[in-house]
Coordinates of C-alpha atoms in Angstrom, one line a residue:
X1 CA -13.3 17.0 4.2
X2 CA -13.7 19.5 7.2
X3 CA -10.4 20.9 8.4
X4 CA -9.2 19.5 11.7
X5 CA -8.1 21.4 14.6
X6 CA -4.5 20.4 14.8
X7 CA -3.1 23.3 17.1
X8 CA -2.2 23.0 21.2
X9 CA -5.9 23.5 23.0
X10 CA -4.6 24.9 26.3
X11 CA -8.0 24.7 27.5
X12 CA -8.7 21.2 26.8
X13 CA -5.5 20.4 28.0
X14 CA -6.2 22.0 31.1
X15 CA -9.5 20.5 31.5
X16 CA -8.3 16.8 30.3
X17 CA -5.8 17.2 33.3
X18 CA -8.3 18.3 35.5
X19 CA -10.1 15.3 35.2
X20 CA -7.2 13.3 36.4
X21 CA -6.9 15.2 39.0
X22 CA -10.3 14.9 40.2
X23 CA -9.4 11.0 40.5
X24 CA -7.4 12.2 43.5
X25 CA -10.3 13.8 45.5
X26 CA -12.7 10.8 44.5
X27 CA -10.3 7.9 45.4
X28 CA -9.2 10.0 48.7
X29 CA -13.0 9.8 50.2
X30 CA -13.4 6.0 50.2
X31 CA -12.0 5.2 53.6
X32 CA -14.9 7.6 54.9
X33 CA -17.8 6.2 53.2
X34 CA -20.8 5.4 55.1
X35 CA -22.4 2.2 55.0
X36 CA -20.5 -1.0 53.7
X37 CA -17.1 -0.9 54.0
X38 CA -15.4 -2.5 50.2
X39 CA -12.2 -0.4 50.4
X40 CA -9.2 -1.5 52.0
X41 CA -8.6 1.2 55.1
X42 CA -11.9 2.1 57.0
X43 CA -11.5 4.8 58.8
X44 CA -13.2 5.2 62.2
X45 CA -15.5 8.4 61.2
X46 CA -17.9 8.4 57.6
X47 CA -19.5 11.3 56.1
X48 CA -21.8 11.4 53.8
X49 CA -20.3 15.4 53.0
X50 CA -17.2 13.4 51.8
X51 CA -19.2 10.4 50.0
X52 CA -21.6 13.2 48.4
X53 CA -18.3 14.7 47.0
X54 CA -16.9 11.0 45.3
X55 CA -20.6 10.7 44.0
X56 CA -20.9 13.6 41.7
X57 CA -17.2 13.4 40.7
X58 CA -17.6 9.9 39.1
X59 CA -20.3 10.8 37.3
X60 CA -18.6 13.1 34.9
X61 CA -14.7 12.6 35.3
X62 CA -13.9 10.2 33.4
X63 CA -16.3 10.5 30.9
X64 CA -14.6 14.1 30.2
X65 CA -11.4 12.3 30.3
X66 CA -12.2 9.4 27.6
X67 CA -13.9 12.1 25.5
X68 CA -11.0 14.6 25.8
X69 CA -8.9 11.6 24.7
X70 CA -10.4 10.4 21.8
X71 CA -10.3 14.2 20.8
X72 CA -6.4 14.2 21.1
X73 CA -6.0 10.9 19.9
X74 CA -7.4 11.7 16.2
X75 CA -5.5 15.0 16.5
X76 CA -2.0 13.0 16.9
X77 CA -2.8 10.6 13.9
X78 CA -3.3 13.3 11.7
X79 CA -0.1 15.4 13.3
X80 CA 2.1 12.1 13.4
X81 CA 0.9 9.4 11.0
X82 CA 0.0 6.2 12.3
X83 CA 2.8 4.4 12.6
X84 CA 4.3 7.2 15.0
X85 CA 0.8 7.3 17.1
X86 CA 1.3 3.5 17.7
X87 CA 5.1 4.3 18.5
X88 CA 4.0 7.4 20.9
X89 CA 1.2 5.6 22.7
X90 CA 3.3 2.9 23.4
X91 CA 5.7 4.9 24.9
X92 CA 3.4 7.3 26.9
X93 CA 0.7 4.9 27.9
X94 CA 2.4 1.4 27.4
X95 CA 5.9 1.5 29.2
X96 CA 3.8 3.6 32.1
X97 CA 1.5 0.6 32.5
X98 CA 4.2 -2.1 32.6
X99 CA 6.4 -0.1 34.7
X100 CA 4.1 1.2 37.3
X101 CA 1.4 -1.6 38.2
X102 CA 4.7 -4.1 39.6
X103 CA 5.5 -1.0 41.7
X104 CA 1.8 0.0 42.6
X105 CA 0.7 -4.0 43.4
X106 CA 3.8 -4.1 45.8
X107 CA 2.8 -1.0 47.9
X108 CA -0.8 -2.4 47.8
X109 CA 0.1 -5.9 49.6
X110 CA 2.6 -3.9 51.8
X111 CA 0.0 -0.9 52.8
X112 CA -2.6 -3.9 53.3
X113 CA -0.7 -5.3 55.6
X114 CA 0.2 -1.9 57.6
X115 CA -3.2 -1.3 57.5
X116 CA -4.3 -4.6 59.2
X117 CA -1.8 -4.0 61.6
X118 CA -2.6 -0.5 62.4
X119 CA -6.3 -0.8 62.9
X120 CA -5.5 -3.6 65.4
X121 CA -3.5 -1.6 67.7
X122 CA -0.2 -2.4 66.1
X123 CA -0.3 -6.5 66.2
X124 CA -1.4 -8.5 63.5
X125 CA -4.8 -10.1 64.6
X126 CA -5.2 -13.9 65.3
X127 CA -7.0 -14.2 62.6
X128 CA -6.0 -11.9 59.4
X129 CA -8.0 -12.1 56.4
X130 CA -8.1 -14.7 53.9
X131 CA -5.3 -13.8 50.8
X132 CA -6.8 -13.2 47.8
X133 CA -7.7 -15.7 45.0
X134 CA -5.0 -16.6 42.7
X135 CA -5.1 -14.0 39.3
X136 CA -6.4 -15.4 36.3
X137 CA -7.5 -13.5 33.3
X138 CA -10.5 -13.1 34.4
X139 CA -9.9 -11.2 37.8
X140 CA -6.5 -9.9 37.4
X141 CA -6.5 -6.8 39.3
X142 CA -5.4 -3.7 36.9
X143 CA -5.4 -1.3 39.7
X144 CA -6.6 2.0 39.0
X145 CA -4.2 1.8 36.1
X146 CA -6.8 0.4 34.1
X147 CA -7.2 3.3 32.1
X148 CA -3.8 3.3 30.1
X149 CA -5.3 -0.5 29.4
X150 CA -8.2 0.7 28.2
X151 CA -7.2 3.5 26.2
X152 CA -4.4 1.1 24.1
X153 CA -7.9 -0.8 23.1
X154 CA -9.4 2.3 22.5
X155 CA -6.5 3.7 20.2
X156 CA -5.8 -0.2 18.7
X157 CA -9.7 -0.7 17.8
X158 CA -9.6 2.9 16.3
X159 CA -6.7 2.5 13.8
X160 CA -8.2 -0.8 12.8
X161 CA -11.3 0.3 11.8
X162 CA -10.2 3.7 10.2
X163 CA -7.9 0.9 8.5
X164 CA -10.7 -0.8 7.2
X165 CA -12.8 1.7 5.7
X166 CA -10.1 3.0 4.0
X167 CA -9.5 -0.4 2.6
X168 CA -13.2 -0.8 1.7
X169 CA -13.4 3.1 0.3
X170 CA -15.9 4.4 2.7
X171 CA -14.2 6.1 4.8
X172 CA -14.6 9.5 3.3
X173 CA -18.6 8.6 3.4
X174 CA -18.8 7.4 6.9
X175 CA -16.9 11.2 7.9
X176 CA -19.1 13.6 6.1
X177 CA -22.4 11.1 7.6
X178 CA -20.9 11.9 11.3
X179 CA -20.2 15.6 10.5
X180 CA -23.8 15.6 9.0
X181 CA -25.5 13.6 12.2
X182 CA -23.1 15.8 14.5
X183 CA -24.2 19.0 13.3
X184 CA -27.9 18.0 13.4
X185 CA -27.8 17.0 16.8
X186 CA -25.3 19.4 18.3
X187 CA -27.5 22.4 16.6
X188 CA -30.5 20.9 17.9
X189 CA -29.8 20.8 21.8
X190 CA -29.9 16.9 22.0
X191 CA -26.4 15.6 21.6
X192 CA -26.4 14.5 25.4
X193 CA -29.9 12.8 25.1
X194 CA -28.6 10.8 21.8
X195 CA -25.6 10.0 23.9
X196 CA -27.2 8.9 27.0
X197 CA -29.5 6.4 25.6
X198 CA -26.8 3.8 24.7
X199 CA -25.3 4.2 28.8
X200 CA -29.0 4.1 29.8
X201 CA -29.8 1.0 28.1
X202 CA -26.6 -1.2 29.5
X203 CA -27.9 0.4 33.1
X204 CA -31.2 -1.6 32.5
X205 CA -29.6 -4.4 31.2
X206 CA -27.2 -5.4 34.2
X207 CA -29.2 -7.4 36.9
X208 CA -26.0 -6.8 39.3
X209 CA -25.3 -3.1 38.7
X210 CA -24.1 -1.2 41.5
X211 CA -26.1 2.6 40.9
X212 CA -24.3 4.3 43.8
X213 CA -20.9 3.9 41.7
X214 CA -22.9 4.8 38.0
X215 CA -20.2 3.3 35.5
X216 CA -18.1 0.8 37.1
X217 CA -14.1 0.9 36.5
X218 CA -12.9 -1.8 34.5
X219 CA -10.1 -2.5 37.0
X220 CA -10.6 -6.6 37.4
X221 CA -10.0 -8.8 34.1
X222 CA -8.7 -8.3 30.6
X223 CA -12.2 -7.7 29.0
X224 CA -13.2 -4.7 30.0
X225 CA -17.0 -5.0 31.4
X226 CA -20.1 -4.2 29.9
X227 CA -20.7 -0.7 31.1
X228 CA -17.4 0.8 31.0
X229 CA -17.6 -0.5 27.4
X230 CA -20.1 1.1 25.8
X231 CA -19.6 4.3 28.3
X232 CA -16.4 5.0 27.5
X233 CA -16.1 3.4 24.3
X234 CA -19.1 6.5 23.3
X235 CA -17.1 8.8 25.2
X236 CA -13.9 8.4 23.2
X237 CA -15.7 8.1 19.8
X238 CA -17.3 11.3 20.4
X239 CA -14.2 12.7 21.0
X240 CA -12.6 11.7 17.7
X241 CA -15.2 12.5 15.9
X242 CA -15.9 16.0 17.7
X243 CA -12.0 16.7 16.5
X244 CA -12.9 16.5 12.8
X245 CA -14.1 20.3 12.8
X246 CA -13.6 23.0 15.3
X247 CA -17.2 23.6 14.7
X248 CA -18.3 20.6 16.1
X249 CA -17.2 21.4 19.7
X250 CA -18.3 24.6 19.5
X251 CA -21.9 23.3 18.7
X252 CA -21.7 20.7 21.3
X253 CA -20.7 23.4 24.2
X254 CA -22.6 26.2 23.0
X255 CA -25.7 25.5 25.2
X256 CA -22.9 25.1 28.5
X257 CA -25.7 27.1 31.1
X258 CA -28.5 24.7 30.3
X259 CA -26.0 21.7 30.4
X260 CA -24.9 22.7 33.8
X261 CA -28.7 23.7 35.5
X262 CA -29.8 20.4 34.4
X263 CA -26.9 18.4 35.4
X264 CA -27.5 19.4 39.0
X265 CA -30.9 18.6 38.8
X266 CA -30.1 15.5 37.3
X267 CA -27.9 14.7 40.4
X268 CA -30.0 15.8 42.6
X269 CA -32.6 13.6 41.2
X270 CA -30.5 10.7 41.6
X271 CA -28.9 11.3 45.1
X272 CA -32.7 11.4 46.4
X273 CA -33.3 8.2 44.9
X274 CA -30.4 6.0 46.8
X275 CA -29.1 8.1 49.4
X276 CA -25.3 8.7 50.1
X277 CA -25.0 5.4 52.1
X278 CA -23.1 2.8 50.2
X279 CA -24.4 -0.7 50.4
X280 CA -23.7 -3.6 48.3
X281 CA -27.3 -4.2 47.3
X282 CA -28.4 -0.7 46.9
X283 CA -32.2 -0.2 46.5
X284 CA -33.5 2.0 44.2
X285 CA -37.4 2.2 44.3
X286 CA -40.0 -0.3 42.9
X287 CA -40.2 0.3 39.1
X288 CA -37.3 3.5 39.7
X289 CA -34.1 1.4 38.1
X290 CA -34.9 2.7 34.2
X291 CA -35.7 6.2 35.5
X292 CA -32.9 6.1 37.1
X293 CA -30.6 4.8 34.6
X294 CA -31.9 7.3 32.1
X295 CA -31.3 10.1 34.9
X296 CA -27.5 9.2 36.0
X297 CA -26.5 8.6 32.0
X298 CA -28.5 12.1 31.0
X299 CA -26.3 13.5 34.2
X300 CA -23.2 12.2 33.2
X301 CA -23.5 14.1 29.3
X302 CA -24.9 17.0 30.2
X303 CA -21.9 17.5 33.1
X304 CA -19.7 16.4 30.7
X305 CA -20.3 19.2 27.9
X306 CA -21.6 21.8 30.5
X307 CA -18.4 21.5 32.2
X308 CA -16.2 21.4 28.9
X309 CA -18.0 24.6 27.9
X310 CA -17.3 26.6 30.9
X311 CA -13.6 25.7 31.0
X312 CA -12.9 26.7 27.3
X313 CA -14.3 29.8 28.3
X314 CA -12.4 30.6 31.4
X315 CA -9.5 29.2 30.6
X316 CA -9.3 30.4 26.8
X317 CA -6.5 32.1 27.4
X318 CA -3.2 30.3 27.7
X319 CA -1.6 30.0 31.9
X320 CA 1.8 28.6 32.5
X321 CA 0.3 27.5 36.1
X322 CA -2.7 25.6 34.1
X323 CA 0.0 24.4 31.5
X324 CA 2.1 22.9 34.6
X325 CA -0.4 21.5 36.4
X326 CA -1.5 19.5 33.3
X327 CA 1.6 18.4 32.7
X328 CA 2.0 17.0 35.8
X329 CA -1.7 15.6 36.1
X330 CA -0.6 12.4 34.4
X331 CA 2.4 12.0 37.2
X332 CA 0.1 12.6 39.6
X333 CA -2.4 10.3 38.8
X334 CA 0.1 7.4 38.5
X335 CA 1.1 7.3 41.7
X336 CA -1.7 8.6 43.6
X337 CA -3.6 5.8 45.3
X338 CA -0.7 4.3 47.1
X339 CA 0.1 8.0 48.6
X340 CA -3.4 8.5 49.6
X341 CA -4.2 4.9 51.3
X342 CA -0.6 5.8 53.4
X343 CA -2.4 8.8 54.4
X344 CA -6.0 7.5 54.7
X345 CA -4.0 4.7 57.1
X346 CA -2.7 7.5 59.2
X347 CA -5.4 9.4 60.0
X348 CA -7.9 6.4 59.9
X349 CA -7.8 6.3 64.0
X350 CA -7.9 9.9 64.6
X351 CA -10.8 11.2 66.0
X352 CA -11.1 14.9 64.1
X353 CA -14.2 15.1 62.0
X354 CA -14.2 13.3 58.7
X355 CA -14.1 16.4 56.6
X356 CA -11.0 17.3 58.2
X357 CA -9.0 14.2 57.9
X358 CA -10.5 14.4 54.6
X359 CA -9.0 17.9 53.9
X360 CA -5.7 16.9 55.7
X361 CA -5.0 13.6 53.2
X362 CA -5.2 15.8 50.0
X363 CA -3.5 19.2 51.6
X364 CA -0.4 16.4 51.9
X365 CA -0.7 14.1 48.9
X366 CA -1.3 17.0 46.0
X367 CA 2.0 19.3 47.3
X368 CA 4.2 16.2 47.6
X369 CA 3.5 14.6 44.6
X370 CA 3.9 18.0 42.7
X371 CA 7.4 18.1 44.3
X372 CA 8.4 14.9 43.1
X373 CA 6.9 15.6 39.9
X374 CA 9.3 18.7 39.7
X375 CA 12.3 16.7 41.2
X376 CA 12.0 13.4 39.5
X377 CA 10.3 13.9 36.7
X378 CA 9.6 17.0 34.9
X379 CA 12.9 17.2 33.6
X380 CA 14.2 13.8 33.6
X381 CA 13.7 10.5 31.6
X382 CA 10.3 9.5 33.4
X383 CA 9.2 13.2 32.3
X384 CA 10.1 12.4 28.6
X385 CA 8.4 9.3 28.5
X386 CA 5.5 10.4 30.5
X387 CA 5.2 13.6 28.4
X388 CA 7.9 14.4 25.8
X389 CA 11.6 15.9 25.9
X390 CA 11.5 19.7 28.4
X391 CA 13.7 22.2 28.5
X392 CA 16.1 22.1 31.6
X393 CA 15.6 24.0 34.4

């Protein structure tokens, strides 16, 4: 059996944080979309600078994330046993997701209703909207917590099957036939083609898919929907399996400059196929959806590894400041979206340039969540469920 890498990766810990992060800048940009207005604070000046930005990040983030996941998440069943992992990612990702979506629907409804009031001069409007549909299973609203949600089917459906094949005996076989597959693809260039065809294909297959937002969040209902599925559910797989052998990352990296020349292409392709202009029923060109599909998928892999590359090379080295910052990453990313929607309120009547309010809403958010990070959390109970035991100060 190939020998697992079991050691800290301060790299990929960097990067994995670094993808959270980016969540920040992408969410942050949606009051200053152009075109139809889905989010709940519009501001009163768009860019399409600003949507341009939220465009190309959501094509890779959170594929790096979910691939950088399934990475760790094989390397802490080996390190803990599985009956540890469940207890540790019930702790980490399950008490987090109780805890925090009470507290993030509450500042939701409450910024709603600021924001209803702001935009109208400071008096609620005769007529407000409509309130929302009553939850159900089916549209209960997971917030943008919906990755700790996803990630405990992720890990559950993981343990089961490698369960399984232990149970039948063929586990061993079904290892060395991914390290064999991995190794062929990997050497031969192709690992984000083979990848992007299963995306590609649920593309094609959704009469109702949204192109300007590529893989849509799972963030409504307890299934999970088709797309984000079989995106993330690759992602994650590759991940696991890419942590059987140190090898098999470096294989899958190794061609980082040709990853990252055609991953702009890629999105460049795609940006001058829809525009920057969000509308809910965004045209693509007669006969352009598969080409499309195929394009934004190809884009999405070839980001994904280009991107991993370049980091692991950068940041090889271990930083306390990189160490820090991922630490905090997952604080961050918790309580985000309520901070930037405050802010995205605020600003939202100003008349400064987009890119400037833009810039002002994460110059505030990012230093003032890292102070309460490092006043309520880093060395505190929320710090030692959210990412084990610290030294004190």
């Amino acid at each position: 059996m190939p020998k697992p890498t079991s050691k800290r990766l301060h790299s990929l810990d960097a990067v994995r944080g670094g993808s959270l992060l980016l969540g920040i800048f992408f969410h942050a940009a949606f009051s200053f979309f152009p075109g139809d207005q889905f989010w709940l604070v519009v501001d009163t000046q768009r860019s399409e600078v600003v949507s341009g930005t939220a465009y190309v990040l959501h094509i890779f983030r959170m594929t790096i994330f979910f691939v950088l996941a399934g990475y760790f998440a094989r390397m802490q069943t080996y390190r803990l046993g599985s009956g540890s992992f469940v207890r540790d990612r019930l702790k980490r990702i399950g008490i987090p997701l109780v805890v925090f979506w009470p507290i993030v629907m509450a500042c939701f409804i409450a910024l709603a209703i600021w924001g209803t009031i702001h935009a109208n001069g400071g008096t609620m409007p005769e007529n407000p909207p409509p309130p929302p549909p009553p939850m159900t299973l089916q549209n209960f609203p997971l917030t943008h917590l919906w990755f700790l949600y996803v990630l405990l089917i992720f890990y559950a459906v993981s343990l089961a099957l490698r369960g399984l094949f232990s149970v039948i005996r063929v586990r061993g076989l079904i290892g060395k036939a991914s390290d064999h597959i991995l190794n062929r693809v990997s050497s031969a260039g192709v690992l984000p083609i083979v990848l992007a065809l299963p995306t590609a294909a649920t593309f094609i297959s959704q009469p109702m898919w949204h192109p300007f937002f590529g893989i849509p969040a799972p963030d409504y209902g307890f299934v999970p929907n088709p797309i984000a599925s079989v995106a993330y559910g690759t992602a994650f797989t590759v991940g696991w399996l890419l942590q059987r052998d140190a090898e098999h990352l470096r294989r899958a990296i190794r061609l980082r400059p040709l990853y990252l020349g055609a991953a702009v292409a890629l999105t460049a392709y795609c940006i001058s196929q829809i525009g920057l202009n969000v509308t809910y029923m965004q045209a693509i060109p007669e006969g352009g959806k598969t080409l499309y599909s195929i394009a934004y998928s190809l884009a999405t892999w070839t980001w994904t590894f280009g991107l991993i590359g370049l980091c692991t090379k950068i940041w090889s080295k271990e930083s306390a400041v990189r160490r820090y910052i991922a630490d905090a990453s997952y604080w961050l990313y918790l309580i985000h979206l309520p901070v930037v929607m405050a802010l995205q309120i605020w600003v939202s009547q100003w008349t400064l340039a987009a890119e400037i309010k833009y810039g002002v809403i994460l110059g505030l958010s990012i230093p003032f969540m890292l102070l309460t990070y490092e006043l309520l959390v880093r060395y505190t109970f929320v710090g030692w469920i959210l990412n084990g035991k610290k030294r004190s100060r």
